[in-house]
Structures are given as C-alpha cells and as structure tokens.
Short mmCIF file of C-alpha atoms in Angstrom, two decimals:
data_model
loop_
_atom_site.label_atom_id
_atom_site.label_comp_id
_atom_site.label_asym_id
_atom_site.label_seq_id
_atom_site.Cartn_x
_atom_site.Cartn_y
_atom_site.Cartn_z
CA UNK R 1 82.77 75.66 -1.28
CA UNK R 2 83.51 78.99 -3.18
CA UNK R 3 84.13 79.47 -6.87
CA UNK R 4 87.43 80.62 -6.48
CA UNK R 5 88.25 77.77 -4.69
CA UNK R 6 87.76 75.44 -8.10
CA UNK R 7 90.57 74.82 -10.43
CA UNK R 8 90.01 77.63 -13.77
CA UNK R 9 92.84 75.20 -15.50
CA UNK R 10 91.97 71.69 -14.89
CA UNK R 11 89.11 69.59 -16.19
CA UNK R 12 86.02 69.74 -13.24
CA UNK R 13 84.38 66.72 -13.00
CA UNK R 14 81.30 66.44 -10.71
CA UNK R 15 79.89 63.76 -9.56
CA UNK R 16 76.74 63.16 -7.09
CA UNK R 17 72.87 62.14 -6.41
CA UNK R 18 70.03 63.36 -8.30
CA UNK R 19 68.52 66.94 -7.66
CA UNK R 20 71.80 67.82 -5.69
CA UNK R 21 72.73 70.63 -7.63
CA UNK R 22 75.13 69.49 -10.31
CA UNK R 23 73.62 71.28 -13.27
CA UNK R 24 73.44 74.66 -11.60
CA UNK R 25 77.29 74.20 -10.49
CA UNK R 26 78.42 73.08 -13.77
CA UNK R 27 76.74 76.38 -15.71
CA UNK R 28 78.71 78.53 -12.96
CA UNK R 29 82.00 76.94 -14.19
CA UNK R 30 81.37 77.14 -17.14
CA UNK R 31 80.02 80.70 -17.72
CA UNK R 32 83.65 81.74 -15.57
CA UNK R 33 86.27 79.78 -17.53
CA UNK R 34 84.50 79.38 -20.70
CA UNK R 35 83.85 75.64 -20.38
CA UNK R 36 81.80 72.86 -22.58
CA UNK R 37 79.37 71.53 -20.21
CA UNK R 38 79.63 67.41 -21.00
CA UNK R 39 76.55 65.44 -20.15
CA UNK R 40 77.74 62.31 -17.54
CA UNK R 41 74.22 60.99 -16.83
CA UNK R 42 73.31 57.75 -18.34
CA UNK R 43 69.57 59.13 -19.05
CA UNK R 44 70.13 62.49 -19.83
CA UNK R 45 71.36 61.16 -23.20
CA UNK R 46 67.83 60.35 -24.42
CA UNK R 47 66.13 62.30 -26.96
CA UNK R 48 63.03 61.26 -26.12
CA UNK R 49 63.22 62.93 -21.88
CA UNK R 50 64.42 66.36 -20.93
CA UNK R 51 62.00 67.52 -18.13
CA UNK R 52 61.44 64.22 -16.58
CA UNK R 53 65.38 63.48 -16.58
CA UNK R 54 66.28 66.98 -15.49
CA UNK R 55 68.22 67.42 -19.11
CA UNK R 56 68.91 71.05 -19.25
CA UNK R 57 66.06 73.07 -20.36
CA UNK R 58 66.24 74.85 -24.02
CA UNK R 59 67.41 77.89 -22.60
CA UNK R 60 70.56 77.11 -20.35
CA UNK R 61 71.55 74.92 -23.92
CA UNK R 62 71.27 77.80 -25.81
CA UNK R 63 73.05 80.13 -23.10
CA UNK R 64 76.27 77.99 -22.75
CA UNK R 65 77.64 75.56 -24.82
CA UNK R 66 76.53 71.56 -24.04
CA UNK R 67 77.40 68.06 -25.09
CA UNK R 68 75.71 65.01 -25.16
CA UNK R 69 72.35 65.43 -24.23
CA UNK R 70 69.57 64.46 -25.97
CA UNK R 71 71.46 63.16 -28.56
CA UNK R 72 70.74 58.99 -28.13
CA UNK R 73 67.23 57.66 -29.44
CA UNK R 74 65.13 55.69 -27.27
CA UNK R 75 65.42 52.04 -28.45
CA UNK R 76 69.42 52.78 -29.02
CA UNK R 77 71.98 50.72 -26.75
CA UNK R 78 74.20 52.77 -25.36
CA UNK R 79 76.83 51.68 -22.82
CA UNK R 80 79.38 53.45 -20.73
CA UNK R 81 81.80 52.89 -23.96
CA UNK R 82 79.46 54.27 -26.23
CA UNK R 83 79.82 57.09 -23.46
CA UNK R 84 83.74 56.84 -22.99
CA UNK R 85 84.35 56.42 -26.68
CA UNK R 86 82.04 60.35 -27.03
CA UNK R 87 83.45 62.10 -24.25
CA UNK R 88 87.18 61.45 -25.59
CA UNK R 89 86.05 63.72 -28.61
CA UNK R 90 85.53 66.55 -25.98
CA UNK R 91 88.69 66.72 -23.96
CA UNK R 92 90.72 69.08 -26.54
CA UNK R 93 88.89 71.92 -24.96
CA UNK R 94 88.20 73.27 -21.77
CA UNK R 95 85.51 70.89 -19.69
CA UNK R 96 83.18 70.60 -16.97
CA UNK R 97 81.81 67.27 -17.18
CA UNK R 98 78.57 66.30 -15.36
CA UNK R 99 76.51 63.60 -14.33
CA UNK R 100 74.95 61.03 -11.63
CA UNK R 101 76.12 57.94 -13.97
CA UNK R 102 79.37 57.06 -11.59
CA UNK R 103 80.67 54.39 -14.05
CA UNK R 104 80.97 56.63 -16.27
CA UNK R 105 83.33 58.79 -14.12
CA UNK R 106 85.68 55.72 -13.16
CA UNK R 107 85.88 54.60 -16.79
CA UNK R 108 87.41 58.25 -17.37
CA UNK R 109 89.44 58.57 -14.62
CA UNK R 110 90.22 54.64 -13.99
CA UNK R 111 89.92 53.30 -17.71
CA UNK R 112 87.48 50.54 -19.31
CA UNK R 113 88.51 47.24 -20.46
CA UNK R 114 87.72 46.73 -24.14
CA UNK R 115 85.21 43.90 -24.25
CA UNK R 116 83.73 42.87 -27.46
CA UNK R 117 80.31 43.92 -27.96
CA UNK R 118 77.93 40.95 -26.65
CA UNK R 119 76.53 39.19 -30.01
CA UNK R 120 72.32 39.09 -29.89
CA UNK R 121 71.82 35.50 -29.51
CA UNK R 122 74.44 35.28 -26.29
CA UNK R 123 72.15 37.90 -24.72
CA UNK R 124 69.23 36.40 -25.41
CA UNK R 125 70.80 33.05 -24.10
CA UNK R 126 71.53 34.73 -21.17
CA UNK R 127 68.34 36.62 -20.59
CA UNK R 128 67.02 33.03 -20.47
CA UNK R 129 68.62 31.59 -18.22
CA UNK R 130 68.81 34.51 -15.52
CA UNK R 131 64.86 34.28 -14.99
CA UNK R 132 65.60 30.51 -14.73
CA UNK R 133 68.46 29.40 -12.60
CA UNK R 134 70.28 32.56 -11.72
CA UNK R 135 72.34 30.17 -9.67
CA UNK R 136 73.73 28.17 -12.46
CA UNK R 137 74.61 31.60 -13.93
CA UNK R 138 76.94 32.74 -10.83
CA UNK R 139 78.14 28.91 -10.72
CA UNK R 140 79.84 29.14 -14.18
CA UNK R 141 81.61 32.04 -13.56
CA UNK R 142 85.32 32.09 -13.99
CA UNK R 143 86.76 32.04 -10.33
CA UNK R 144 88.76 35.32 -10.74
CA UNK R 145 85.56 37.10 -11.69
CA UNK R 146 83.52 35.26 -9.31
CA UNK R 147 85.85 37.09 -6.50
CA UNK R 148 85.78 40.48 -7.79
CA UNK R 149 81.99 41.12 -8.60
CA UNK R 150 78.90 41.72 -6.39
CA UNK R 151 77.11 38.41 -7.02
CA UNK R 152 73.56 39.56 -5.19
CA UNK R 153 73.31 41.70 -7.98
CA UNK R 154 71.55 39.62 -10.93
CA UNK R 155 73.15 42.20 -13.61
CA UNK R 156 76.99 42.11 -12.88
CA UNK R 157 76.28 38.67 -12.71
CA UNK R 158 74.81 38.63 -16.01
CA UNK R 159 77.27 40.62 -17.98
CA UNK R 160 80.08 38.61 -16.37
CA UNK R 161 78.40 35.28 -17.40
CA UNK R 162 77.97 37.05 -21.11
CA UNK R 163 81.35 37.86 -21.36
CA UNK R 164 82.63 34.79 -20.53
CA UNK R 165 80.19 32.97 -22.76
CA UNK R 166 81.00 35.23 -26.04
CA UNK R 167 84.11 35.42 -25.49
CA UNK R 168 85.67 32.48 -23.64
CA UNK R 169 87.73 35.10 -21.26
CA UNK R 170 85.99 36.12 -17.84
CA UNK R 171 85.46 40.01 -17.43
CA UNK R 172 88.51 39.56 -14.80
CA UNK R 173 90.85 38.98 -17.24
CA UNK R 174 89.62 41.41 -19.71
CA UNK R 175 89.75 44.39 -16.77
CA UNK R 176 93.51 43.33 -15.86
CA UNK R 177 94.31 44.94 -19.20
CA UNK R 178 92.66 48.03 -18.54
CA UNK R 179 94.44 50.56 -21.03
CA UNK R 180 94.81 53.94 -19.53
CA UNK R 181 92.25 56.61 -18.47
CA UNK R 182 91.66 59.75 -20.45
CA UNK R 183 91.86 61.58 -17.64
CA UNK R 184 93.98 60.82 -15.01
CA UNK R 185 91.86 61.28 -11.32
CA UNK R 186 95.61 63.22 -10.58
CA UNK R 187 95.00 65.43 -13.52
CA UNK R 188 91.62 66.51 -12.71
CA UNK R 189 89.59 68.58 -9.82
CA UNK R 190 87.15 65.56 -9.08
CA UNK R 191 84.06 66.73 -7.31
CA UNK R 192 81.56 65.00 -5.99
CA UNK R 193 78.49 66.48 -3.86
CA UNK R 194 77.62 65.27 -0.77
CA UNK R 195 73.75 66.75 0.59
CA UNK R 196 72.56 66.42 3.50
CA UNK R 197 69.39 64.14 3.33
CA UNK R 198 66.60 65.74 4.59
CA UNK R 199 67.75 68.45 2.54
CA UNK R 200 67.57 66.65 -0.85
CA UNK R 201 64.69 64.72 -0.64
CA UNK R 202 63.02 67.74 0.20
CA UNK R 203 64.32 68.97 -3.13
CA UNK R 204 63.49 65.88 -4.59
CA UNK R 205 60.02 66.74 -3.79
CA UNK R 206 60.14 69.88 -4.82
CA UNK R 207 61.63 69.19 -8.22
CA UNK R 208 59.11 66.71 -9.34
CA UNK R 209 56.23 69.43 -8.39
CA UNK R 210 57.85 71.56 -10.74
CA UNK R 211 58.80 68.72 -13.80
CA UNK R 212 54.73 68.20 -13.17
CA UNK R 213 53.69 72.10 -13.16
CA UNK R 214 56.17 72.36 -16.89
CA UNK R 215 55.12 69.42 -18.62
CA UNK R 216 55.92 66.28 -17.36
CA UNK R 217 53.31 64.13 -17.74
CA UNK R 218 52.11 65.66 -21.56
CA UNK R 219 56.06 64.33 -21.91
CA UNK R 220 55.59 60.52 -20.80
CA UNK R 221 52.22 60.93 -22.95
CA UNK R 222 54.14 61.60 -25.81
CA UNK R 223 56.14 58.78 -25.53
CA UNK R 224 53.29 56.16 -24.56
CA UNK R 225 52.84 54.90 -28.12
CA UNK R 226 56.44 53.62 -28.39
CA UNK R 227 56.42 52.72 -24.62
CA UNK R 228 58.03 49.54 -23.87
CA UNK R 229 59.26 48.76 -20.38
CA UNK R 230 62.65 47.23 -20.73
CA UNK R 231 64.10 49.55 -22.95
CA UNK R 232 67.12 51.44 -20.88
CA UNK R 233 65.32 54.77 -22.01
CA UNK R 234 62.60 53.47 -19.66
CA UNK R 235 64.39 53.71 -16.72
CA UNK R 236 63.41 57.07 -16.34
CA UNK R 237 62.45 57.93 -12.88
CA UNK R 238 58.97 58.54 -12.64
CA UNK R 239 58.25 57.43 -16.29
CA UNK R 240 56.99 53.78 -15.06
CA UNK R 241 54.53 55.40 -12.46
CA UNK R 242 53.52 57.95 -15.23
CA UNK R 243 52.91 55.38 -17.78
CA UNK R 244 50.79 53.49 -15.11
CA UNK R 245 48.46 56.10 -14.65
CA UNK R 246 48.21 57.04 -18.04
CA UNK R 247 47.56 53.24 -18.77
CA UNK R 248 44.44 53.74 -16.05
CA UNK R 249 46.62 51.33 -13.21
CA UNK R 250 46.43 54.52 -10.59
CA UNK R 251 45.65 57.95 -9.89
CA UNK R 252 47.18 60.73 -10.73
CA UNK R 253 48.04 61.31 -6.90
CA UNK R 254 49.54 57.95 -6.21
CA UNK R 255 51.56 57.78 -9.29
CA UNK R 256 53.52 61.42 -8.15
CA UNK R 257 53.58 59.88 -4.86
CA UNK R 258 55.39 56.67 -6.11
CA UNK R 259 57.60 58.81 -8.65
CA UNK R 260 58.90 60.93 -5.88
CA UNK R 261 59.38 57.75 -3.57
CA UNK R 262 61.51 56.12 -6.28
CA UNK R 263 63.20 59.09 -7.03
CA UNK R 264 64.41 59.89 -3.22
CA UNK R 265 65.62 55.79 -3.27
CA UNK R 266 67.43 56.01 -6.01
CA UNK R 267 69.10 59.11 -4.83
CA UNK R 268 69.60 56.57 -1.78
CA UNK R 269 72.12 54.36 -4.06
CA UNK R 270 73.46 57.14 -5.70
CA UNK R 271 74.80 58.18 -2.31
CA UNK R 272 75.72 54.71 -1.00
CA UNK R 273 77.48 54.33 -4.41
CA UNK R 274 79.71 57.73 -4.93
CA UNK R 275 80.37 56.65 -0.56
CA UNK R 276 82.25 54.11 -1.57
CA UNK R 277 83.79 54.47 -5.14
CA UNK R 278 84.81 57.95 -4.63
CA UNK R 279 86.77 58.47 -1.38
CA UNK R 280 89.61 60.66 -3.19
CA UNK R 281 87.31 62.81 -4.52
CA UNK R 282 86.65 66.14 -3.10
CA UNK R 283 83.66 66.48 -1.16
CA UNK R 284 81.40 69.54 -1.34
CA UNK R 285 78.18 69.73 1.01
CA UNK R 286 75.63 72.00 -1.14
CA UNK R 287 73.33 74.32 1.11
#
C-alpha cells in the first residue's frame, strides 16, 4: 500500500502482530498529516519496558508527538477501560492510533460494556477456585454467557465467573448494553497488517538481536529486584526467559533462544486473532 492511498482526514487505526511494522507506519502518518501517535499495545504502557516491548525509542518520542507510553507503573492494573477511558481524551485531534492489543481496537470501534470494577476479595475467591475446579467455575456460569465465551480459555472463563459473582449479572447481560463506540469502524480507515510468515519471524529474530545489542538484558536487570511473575507488566516477551537466566536457571544462549521462540508464537495468536476479529478491516501485506 502507498501513502497516498491512506485517508489524511480520518482517524488511522492500525492493527497487527508484533515486529510487523506498525510503529514505522504510524511515524509516516503522522509526520504527513500532523498526527498524535496513540499507543494501542497493552505492554507498551509500562514504565518500567521500552526496548524489550518495542516502546518507541527516546528519539522518535521526541521527533513526533506520542501518547500513552510509558506512562503505567509496573504493579498498576490497567485494563482495556483504563485504556478506552485514556484514549477518549485524544480523539479531539488528529490520530494515528497504534498497537497489537486487538481488544483494545474493538472496544473503540465496537464499544465496552461498563462492568464494575471486580472488588479484591471476589478475585481472590476466584483465583482460588480456578487452580481448583476450573470446572465448577464454567458450570456456574449464567447460560447466556456460557454460549458466547471461549470456555477452553481459563481467563474469559474467569472474568465471566467474577462478574457474575460481584455483581449478580453475567458479562452477557452487561455487553447487551454496550453504549456506543468512540469511533465508529465506518468513521475510521481501520488497518490492520497482514506479513507474510517467514518474513516476520525472520524479523522477529532480527529484532530481538538488536533489543539484545541496545540494552535489553541491563533492562530486565534493572527490574529484577521488583520482579514478580504474575504481575501483567511481566508479561513481557522475553522478560521471563531473561529473568531466568539472570536468576542462574539457563544460559544466556538458551534464554534468547526461548525469548525469540515465544515471541514468533505469540505473533502466531496475534495473527490467528486480528484473522478472525477483523475481517472489515483493510488488509495491508508489509514487504
């Protein structure tokens, strides 16, 4: 796809795997049209990462105006309406928003049902009883809910169960009254890349060399006194395997191996994800 070919009036929004060339894109649009460049990626928003979540570096920040990066601290919750509620600050100017995080993109374009925030103890409950009987969690479900979520997937099934249990309403009921998106998907030119993928895992490859050769690893060393595994910050890619070896569990070697591995599977969902959930949007194969 050419430049000229993008929309210089209405809000860009691209979507697509990791290392697929969002970031670059994004800067192009917004150096032409005088854009803000909005951060959609759920861990580009920690303070604590910038080289090993591909945040932008100092210098593209400081080139062309950014938002939302960096800007979250590491033992912070923060949701896609944590996300949602930020972005809608944003949209009073000319955009190009960003990002791998696809729920974010359907809460913008589809809406996001208002659910109370989840209360500590009903979490905790639920934590519990996940590790124990997973089974008894799907089986309370609400029947509406039940139909509508993926229950293989232990985490839909645990927010739905949370819901339910804080607030007596299943999550089907709460979705139904959706209020409207901020941006309509009509309104927008909705982008989302599409690599070949031989070509990005090779980039993938490629990419961690480099986060490695700038500074990577002194990064994940920095943050190894306030480590702590199930924290989202520590979803990282590559941060786990990092912390391993730092922590004297494996070389050097394997760790890189295993970060890169990770990395090219998660770009694996990522694809199988933005497959399915975004068949309207435009599709742009990056060479």
């Amino acid at each position: 796809m050419r430049l000229a070919e993008i929309s210089r009036e209405a809000p860009v929004l691209i979507a697509g795997p990791t290392a697929s060339g969002k970031s670059g894109l994004a800067m192009e649009l917004a150096a032409r049209d005088g854009r803000m460049i909005v951060n959609a990626d759920a861990l580009q928003v920690y303070g604590c990462w910038r080289l090993l979540t591909a945040r932008p570096s100092v210098a593209d920040e400081a080139a062309l105006p950014h938002a939302l990066y960096g800007h979250v601290g590491r033992d912070q919750a923060y949701s896609v309406g944590h996300w949602l509620r930020e972005v809608a600050g944003w949209l009073d100017r000319p955009v190009v928003i960003v990002g791998g995080t696809g729920l974010y993109f359907l809460a913008l374009t589809e809406g996001l049902a208002e659910v109370p925030e989840i209360p500590a103890q009903v979490r905790a409950e639920a934590d519990a009883l996940r590790a124990a009987d997973l089974p008894a969690m799907v089986a309370a479900l609400d029947a509406d809910t039940a139909a509508r979520i993926d229950l293989a997937n232990p985490a839909r099934v645990q927010r739905a169960w949370e819901v339910l249990r804080a607030t007596g309403r299943g999550l089907a009921a709460w979705q139904a009254d959706t209020p409207a998106p901020l941006i309509a998907r009509n309104q927008a030119e909705a982008l989302v890349l599409r690599p070949q993928v031989d070509w990005l895992n090779a980039r993938i490859d490629r990419r961690f060399d480099q986060m490695m050769a700038q500074g990577a690893l002194e990064e994940v060393r920095a943050e190894l006194p306030h480590w702590h595994p199930l924290r989202p910050s520590a979803r990282a890619i590559g941060a786990p395997d990092l912390v391993a070896h730092l922590q004297g569990q494996m070389p050097l070697e394997a760790a890189v191996a295993a970060a890169k591995l990770a990395s090219r599977q998660y770009a694996k969902r990522q694809r199988t994800w933005l497959r399915n959930r975004m068949r309207d949007w435009r599709a742009v194969v990056p060479e």
